Coordinates of C-alpha atoms in Angstrom, one line a residue:
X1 CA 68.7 63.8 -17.8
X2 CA 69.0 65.6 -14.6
X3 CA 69.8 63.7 -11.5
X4 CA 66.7 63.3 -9.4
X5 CA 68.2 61.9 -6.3
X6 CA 69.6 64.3 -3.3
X7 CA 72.3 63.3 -1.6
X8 CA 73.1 64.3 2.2
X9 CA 76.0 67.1 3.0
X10 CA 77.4 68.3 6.3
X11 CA 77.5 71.6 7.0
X12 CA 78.5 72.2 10.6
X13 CA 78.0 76.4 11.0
X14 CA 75.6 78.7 9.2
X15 CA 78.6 80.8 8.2
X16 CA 80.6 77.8 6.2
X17 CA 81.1 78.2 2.6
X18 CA 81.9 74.3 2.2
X19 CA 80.0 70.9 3.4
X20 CA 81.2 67.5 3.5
X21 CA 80.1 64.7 1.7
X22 CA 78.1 62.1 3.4
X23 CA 77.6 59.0 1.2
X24 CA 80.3 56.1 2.2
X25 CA 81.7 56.1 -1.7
X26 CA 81.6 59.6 -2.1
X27 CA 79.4 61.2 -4.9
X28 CA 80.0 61.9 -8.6
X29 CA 79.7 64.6 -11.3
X30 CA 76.5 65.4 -11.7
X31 CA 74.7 63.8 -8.7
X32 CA 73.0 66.4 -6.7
X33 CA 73.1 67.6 -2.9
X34 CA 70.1 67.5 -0.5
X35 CA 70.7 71.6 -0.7
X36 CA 70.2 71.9 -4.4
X37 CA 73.8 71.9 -5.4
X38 CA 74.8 69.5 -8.2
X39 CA 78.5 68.4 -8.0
X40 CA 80.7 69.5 -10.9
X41 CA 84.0 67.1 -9.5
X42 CA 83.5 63.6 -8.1
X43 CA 84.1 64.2 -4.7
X44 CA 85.2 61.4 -1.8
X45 CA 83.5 60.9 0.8
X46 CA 84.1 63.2 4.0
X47 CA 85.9 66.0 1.5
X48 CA 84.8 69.4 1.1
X49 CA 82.2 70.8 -1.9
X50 CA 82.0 74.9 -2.3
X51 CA 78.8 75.6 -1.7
X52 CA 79.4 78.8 -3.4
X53 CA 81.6 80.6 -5.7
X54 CA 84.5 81.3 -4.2
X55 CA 87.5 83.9 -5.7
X56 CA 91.4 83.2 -5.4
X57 CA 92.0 84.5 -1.8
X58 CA 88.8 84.1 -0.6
X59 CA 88.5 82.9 3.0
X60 CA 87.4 78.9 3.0
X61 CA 85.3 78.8 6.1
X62 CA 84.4 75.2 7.9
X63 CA 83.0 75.4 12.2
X64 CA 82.7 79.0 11.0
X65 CA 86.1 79.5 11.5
X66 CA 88.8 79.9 8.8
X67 CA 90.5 77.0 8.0
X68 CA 92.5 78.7 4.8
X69 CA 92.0 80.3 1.7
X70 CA 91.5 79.7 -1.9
X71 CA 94.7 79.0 -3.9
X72 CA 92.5 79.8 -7.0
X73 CA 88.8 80.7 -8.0
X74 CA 86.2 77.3 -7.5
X75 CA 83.3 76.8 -8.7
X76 CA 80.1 75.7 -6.5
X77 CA 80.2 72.5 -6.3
X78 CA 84.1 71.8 -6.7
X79 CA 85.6 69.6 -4.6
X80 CA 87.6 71.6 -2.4
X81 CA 90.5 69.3 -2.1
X82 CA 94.3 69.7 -0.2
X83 CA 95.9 71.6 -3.4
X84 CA 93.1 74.4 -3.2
X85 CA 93.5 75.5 0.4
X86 CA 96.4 77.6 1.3
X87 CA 97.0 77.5 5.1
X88 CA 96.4 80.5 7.1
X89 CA 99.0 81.7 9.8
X90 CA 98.7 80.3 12.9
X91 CA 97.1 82.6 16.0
X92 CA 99.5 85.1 17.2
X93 CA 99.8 84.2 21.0
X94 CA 101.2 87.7 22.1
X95 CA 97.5 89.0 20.3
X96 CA 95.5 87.1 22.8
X97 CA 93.7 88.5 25.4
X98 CA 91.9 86.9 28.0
X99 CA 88.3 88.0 28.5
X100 CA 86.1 85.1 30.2
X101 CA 83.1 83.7 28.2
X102 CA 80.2 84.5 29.3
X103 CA 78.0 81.2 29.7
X104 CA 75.4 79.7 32.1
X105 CA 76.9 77.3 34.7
X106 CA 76.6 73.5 33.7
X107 CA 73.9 72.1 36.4
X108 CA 75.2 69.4 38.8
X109 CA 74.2 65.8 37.6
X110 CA 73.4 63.5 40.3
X111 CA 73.3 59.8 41.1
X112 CA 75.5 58.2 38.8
X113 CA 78.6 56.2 40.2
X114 CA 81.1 53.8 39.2
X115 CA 82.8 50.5 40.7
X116 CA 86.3 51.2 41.4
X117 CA 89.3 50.9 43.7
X118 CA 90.2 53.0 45.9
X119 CA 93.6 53.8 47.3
X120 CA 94.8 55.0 50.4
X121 CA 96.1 58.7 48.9
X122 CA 92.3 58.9 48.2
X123 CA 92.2 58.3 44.6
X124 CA 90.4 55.8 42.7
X125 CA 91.3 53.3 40.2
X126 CA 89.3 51.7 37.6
X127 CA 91.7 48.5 37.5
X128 CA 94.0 46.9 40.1
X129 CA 97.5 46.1 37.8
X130 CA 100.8 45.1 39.5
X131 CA 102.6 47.4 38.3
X132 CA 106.8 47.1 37.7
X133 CA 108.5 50.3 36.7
X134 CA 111.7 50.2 35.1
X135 CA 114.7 53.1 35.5
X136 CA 116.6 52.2 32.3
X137 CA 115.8 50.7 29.2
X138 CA 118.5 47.6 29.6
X139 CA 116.1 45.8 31.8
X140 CA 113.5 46.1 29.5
X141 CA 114.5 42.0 28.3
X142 CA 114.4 41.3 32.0
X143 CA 110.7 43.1 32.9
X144 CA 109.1 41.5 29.7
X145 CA 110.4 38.0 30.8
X146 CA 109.2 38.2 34.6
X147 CA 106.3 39.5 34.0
X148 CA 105.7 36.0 31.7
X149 CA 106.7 34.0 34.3
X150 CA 104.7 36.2 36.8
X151 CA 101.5 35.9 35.1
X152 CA 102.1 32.2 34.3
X153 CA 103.6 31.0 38.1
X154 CA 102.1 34.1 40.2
X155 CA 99.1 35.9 39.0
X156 CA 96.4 32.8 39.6
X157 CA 97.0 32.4 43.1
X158 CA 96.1 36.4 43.4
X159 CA 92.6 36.9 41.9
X160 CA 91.9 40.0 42.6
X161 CA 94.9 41.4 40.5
X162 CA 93.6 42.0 37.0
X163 CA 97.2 42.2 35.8
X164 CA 100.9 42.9 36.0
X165 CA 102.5 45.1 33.2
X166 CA 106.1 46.4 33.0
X167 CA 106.5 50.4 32.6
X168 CA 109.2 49.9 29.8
X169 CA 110.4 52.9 28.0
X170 CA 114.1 54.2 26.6
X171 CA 115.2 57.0 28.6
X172 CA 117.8 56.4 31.7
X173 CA 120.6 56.5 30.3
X174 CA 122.8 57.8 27.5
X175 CA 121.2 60.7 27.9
X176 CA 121.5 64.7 29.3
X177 CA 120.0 63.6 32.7
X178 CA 121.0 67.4 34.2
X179 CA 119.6 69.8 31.2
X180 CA 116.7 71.5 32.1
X181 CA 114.1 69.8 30.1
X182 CA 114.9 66.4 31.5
X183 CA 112.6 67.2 34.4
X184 CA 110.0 66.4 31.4
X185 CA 111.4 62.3 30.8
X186 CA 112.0 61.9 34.4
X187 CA 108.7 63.4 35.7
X188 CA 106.7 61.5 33.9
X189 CA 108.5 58.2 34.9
X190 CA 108.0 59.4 38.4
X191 CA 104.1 59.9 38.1
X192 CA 103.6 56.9 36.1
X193 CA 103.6 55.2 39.4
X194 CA 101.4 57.1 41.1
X195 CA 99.0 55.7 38.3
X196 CA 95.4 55.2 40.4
X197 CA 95.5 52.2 38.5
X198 CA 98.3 50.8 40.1
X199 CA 97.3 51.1 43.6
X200 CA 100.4 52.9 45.2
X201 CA 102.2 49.4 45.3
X202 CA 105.0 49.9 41.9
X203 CA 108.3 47.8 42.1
X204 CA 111.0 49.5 40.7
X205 CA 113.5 47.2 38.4
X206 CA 116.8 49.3 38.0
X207 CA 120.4 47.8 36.2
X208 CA 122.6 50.2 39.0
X209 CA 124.8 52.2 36.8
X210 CA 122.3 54.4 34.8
X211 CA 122.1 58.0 35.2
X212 CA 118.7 57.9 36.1
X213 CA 118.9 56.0 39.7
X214 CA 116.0 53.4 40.2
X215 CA 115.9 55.8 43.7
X216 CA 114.3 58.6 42.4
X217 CA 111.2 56.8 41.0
X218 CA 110.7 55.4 43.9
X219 CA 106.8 56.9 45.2
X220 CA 107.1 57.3 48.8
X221 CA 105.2 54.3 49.9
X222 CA 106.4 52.3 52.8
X223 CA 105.8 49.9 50.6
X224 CA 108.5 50.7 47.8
X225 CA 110.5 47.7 46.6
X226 CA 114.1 48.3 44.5
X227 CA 115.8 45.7 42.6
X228 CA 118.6 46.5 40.7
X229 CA 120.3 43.8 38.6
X230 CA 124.2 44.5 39.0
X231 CA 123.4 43.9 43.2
X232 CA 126.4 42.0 43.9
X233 CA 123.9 39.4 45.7
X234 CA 122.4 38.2 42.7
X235 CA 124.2 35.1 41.6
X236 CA 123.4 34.5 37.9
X237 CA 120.2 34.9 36.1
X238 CA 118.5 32.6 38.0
X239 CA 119.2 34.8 40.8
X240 CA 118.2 37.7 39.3
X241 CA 114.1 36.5 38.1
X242 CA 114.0 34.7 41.9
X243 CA 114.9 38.2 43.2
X244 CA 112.2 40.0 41.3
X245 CA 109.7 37.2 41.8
X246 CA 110.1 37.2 45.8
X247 CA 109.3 41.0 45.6
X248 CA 106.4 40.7 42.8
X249 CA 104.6 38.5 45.2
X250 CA 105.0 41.2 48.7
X251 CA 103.5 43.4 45.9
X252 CA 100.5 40.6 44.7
X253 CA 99.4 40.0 48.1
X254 CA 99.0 43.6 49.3
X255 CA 97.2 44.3 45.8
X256 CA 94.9 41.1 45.9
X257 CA 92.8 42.6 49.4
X258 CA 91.8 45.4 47.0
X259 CA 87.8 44.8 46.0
X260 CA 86.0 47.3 44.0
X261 CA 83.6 50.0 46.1
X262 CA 81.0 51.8 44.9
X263 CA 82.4 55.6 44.1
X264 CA 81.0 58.9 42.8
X265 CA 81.8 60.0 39.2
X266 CA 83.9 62.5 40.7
X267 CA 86.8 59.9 41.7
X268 CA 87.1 59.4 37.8
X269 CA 90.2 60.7 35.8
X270 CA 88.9 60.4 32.2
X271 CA 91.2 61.4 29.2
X272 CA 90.2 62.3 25.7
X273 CA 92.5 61.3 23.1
X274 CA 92.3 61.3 19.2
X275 CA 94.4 59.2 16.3
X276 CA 93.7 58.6 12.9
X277 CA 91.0 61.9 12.5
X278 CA 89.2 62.6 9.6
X279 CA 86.4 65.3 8.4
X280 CA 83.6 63.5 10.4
X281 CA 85.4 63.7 13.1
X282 CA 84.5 67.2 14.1
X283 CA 81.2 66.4 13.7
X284 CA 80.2 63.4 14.6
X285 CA 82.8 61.2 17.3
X286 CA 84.5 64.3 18.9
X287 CA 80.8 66.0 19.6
X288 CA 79.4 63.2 21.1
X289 CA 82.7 62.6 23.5
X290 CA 82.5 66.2 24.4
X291 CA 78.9 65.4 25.7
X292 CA 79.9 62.6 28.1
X293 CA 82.8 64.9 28.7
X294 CA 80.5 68.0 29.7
X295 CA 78.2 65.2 31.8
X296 CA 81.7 63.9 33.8
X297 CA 82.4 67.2 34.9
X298 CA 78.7 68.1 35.9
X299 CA 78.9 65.0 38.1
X300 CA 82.3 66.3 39.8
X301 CA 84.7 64.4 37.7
X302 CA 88.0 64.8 35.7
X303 CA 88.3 64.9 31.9
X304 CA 91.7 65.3 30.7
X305 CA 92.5 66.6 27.0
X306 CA 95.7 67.1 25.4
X307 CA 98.0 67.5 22.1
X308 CA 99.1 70.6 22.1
X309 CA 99.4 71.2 17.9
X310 CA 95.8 70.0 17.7
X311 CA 94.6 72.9 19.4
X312 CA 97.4 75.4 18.6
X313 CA 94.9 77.0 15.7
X314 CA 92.0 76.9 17.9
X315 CA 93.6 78.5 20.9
X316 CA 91.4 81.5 20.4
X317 CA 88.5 79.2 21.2
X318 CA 90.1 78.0 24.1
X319 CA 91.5 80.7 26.3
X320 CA 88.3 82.4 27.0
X321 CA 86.7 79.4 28.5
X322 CA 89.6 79.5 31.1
X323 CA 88.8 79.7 34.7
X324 CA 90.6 82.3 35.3
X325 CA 93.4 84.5 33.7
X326 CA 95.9 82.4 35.7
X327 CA 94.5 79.3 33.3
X328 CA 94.7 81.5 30.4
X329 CA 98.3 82.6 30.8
X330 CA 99.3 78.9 31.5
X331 CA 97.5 77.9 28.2
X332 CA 99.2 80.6 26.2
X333 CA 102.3 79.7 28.0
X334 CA 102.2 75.6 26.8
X335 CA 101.4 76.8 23.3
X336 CA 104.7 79.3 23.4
X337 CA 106.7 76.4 24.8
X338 CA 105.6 74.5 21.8
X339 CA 106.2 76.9 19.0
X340 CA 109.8 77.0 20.4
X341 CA 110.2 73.3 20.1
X342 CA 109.2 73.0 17.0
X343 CA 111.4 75.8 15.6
X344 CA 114.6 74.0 17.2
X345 CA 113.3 71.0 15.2
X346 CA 112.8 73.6 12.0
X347 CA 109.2 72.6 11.2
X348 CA 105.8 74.0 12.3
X349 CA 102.6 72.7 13.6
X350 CA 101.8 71.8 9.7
X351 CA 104.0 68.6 10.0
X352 CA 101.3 67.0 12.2
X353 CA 98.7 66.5 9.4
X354 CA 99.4 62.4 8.3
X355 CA 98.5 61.6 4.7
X356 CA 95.4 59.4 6.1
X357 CA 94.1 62.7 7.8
X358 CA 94.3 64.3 4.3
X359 CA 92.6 61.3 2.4
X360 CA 89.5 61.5 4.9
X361 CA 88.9 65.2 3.7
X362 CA 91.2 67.1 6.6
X363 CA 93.1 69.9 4.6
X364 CA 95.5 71.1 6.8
X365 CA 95.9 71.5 10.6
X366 CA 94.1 74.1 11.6
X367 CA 90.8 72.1 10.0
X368 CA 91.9 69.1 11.9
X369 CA 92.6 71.1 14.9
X370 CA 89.0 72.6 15.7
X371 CA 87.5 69.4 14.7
X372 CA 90.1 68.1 17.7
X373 CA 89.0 70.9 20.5
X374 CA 85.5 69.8 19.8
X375 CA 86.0 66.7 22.4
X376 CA 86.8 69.0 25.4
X377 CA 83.1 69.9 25.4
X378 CA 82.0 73.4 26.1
X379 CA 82.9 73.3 30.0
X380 CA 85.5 75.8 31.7
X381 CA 89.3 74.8 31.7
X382 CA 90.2 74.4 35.4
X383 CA 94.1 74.0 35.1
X384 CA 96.5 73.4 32.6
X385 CA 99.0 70.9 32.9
X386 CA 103.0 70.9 32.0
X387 CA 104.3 67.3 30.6
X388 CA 104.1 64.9 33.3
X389 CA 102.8 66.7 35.8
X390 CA 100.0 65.0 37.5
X391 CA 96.0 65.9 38.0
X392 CA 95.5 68.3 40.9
X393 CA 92.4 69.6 40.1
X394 CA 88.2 68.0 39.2
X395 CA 86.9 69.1 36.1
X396 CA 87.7 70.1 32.6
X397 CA 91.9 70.1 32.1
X398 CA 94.3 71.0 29.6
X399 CA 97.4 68.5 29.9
X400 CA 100.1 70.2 27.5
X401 CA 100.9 66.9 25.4
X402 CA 102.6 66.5 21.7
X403 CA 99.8 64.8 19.5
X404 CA 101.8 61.6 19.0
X405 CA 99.1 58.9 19.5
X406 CA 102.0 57.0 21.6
X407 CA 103.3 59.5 23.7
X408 CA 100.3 61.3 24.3
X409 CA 98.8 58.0 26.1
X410 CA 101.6 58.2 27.9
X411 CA 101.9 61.3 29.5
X412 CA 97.9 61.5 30.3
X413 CA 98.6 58.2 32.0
X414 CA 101.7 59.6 34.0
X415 CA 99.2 62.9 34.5
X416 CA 96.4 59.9 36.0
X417 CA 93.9 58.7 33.4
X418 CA 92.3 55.8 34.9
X419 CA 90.2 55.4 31.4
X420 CA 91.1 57.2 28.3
X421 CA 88.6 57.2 25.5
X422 CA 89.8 57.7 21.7
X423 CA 88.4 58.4 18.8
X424 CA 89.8 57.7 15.0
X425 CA 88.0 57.9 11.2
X426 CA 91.0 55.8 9.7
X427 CA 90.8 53.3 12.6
X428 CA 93.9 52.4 15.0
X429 CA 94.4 49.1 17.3
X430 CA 95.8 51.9 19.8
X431 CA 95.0 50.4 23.5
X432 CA 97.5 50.9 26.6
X433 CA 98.1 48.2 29.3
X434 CA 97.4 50.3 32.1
X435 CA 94.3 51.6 31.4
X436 CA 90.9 50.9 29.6
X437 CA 90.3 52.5 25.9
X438 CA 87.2 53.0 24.2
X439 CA 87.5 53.7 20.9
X440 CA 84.6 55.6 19.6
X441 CA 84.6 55.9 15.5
X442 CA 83.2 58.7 13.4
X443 CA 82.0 56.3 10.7
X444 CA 79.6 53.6 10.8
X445 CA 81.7 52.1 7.8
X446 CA 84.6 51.8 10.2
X447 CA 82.3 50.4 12.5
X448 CA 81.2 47.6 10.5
X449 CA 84.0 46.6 8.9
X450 CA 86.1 46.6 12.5
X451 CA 83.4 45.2 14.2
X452 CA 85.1 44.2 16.7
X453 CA 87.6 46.7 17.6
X454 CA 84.9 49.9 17.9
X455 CA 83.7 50.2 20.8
X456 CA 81.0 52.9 19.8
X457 CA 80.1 53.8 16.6
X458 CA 79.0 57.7 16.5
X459 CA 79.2 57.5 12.6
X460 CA 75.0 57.3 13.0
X461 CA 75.0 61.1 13.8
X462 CA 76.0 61.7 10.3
X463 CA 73.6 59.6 8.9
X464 CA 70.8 61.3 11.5
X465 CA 70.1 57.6 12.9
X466 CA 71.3 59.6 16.3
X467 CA 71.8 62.6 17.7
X468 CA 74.8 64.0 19.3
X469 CA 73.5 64.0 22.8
X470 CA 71.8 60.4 22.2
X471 CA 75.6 59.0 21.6
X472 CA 76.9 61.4 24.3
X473 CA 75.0 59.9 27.2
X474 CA 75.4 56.1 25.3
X475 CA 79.3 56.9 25.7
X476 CA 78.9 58.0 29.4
X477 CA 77.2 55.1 30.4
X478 CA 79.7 52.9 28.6
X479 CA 82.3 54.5 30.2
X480 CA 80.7 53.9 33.7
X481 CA 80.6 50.2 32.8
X482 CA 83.8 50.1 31.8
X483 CA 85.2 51.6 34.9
X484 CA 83.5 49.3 37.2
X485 CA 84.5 46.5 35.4
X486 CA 81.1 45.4 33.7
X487 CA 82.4 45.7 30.5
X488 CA 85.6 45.4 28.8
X489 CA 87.2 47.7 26.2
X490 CA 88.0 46.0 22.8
X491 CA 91.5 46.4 22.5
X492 CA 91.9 44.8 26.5
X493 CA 89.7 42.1 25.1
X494 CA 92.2 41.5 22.1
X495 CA 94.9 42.0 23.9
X496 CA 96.3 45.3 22.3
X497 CA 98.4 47.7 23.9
X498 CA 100.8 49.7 22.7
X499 CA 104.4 50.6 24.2
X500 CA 104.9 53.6 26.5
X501 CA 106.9 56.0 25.1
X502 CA 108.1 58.9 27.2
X503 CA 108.2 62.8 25.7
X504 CA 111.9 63.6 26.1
X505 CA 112.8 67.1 24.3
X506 CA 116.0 67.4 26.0
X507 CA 119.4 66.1 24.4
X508 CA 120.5 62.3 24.2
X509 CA 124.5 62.0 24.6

């Protein structure tokens, strides 16, 4: 007997050939679409269906773009799984031509404002850490164990300090401190303390003998304190931690008269981050974050997005919503510099795509990657950022980042994030000490089942319990809250931060 009951698919353009499966178990053989197809595969949930015949080399089209072609002839209603799509080549860069799109400009949104801190180079954090920078991994034992005794001995008798958090990483030594791409590493070490987060007072904790001299992190504050370990003051390790605890609290006191100030939107940094992706996220999370995005830079803020090989196969997309040709050639430019670094290496952008990617229905990269460009909204790229290079510019930038979830956070912190927000289908514990993360899921099942690690669940646009802009303005609000201190992010609730983990493409000797 025929199946009776229709079952929801998602097809995001009018020009696709394919939809994605709804249902949270997927659908089987025979069970019928709310468009009339009946499956002829079982089919998991978020993979493709053809909603059409389609011949061996024809194009497989998903956001009306192609996201590869047909390895062999399918059937309607196939599931179109990883073994069927052959990848397309990726967009040839010296084929790109800028010519500006043509859209209306976003309209100003007014009287929305945030509780933050402001500093006296004019930015504005959205958390007042002590912050203690290191200049070579061997005092990484040493920061982790003062900052335990700090917050144990120091941190109550400074209430106004919500934290202190060491800037370990493994780069200082050991390694080719003069090539040419070490200005990446040492960079970003430099503008991780100009973090607005960290209010302009970072201690700097150096051994003495590395190549990478605890001097040249130093941020140009009266107030910069050195300490490095091998000064022939120091008598023993006792010595040492009452050394670093006499300047921790100079640092604490100076931090503890910052109070929170009411401040426009447009004093917030905001980064967009994804980890974990799968099908829904192009359509459901990764919309709805490109809403609030498009609403923070009608109010005169900063959103920051990143990871360069997840929007490599979009580029198209991207450079004509460039400012200006200047933005375009410095996009095009980030993207060469990529390809290049990945042919050294002797892979391409396809060694991105992570076998949980491919089990929530993403075929390849370039199907992951215009799902990823999604988040950035539809407002026009004002600058373009080169690793570690900090914001200069409000409203909608491109900071040139590898995808790693890890290093990624990284490098939009060292760039100025003073909130990041991140959306997964697989899920991820991802936080970072040094700034707030939302993490907004694409499917309610996530949701429930890490109910309390999501911080928004946007899987109820796929079931059409919400609508894109409904979780857009939701997320916006929530992200307001969570500047000013009104809420707290799940992960800084738990406790969950990951390790920094600086971008370093030069050589290690």
């Amino acid at each position: 007997m025929e199946n009776e009951c229709c079952y929801r698919a998602i097809r995001v353009n009018d020009l696709d050939n394919v939809a994605i499966i709804v249902e949270a178990n997927g659908l089987k053989s025979g069970d019928r679409l709310d468009n009339g197809i009946e499956l002829i595969d079982d089919v998991p949930q978020g993979h493709k269906v053809a909603l059409e015949h389609l011949s061996a080399g024809t194009p497989i089209i998903r956001y009306g773009q192609v996201i590869g072609y047909a390895e062999a002839d399918i059937k309607c209603g196939q599931w179109i799984h990883e073994g069927l799509v052959r990848m397309p080549e990726s967009p040839a860069l010296d084929k790109i031509v800028f010519s500006p799109l043509s859209a209306p400009a976003l309209e100003p949104l007014e009287g929305y404002s945030f509780e933050g801190y402001r500093n006296p180079d004019g930015s504005v954090g959205t958390r007042n850490i002590f912050g203690i920078s290191t200049s070579v991994q061997c005092v990484a034992g040493m920061g982790n164990l003062v900052v335990k005794r700090i917050k144990e001995e120091l941190l109550p008798k400074y209430p106004n300090v919500d934290d202190v958090v060491v800037l370990n990483h493994s780069y200082g030594c050991g390694v080719a401190i003069n090539a040419p791409a070490a200005i990446i590493p040492i960079r970003t070490l430099q503008s991780l303390t100009h973090n607005p987060n960290l209010g302009n007072e970072v201690m700097v904790l150096g051994l003495g003998c590395e190549k990478l001299q605890p001097q040249q992190l130093l941020s140009g504050s009266c107030h910069d304190l050195v300490l490095e370990l091998q000064d022939e003051s120091l008598k023993g390790f006792s010595g040492m931690v009452d050394g670093i605890l006499e300047m921790a609290e100079q640092k604490l006191e100076r931090l503890n008269q910052r109070t929170r100030e009411t401040c426009p939107v447009s004093d917030l940094v905001v980064g967009l981050q994804c980890g974990g992706s799968d099908a829904f996220s192009g359509v459901t999370a990764n919309p709805a974050v490109g809403f609030a995005a498009d609403l923070i830079v009608r109010a005169g803020g900063t959103v920051m997005f990143s990871e360069v090989t997840e929007v490599r196969d979009g580029i198209q997309q991207l450079v004509p919503r460039a400012a200006n040709a200047e933005v375009a050639e410095a996009l095009l430019r980030e993207m060469a510099w990529y390809d290049r670094y990945l042919d050294l290496g002797e892979v391409d952008r396809s060694a991105n795509t992570t076998p949980g990617n491919k089990q929530g229905g993403l075929a390849n990269i370039v199907e992951k990657s215009l799902g990823s460009i999604v988040k950035s909204g539809t407002s026009p790229i004002v600058d373009v950022l080169s690793p570690g290079e900090r914001v200069r510019k409000k409203g909608l930038v491109f900071a040139a980042t590898p995808a790693s979830d890890f290093i990624c956070g990284t490098q939009q912190l060292a760039s100025g994030v003073t909130l990041q927000v991140f959306t997964t289908g697989r899920g991820t514990p991802y936080g970072l000490a040094l700034a707030p993360v939302l993490k907004v899921t694409s499917r309610t099942a996530l949701a429930q089942r890490w109910y309390d690690l999501i911080d928004l669940d946007a899987g109820r646009i796929a079931s059409g319990e919400s609508s894109i802009s409904e979780v857009g303005w939701e997320l916006f609000q929530l992200i307001l809250d969570v500047a000013s201190g009104r809420k707290q992010a799940a992960a800084d609730r738990l406790g969950l931060h990951n390790d920094l983990v600086i971008f370093n493409p030069a050589p290690v000797t």
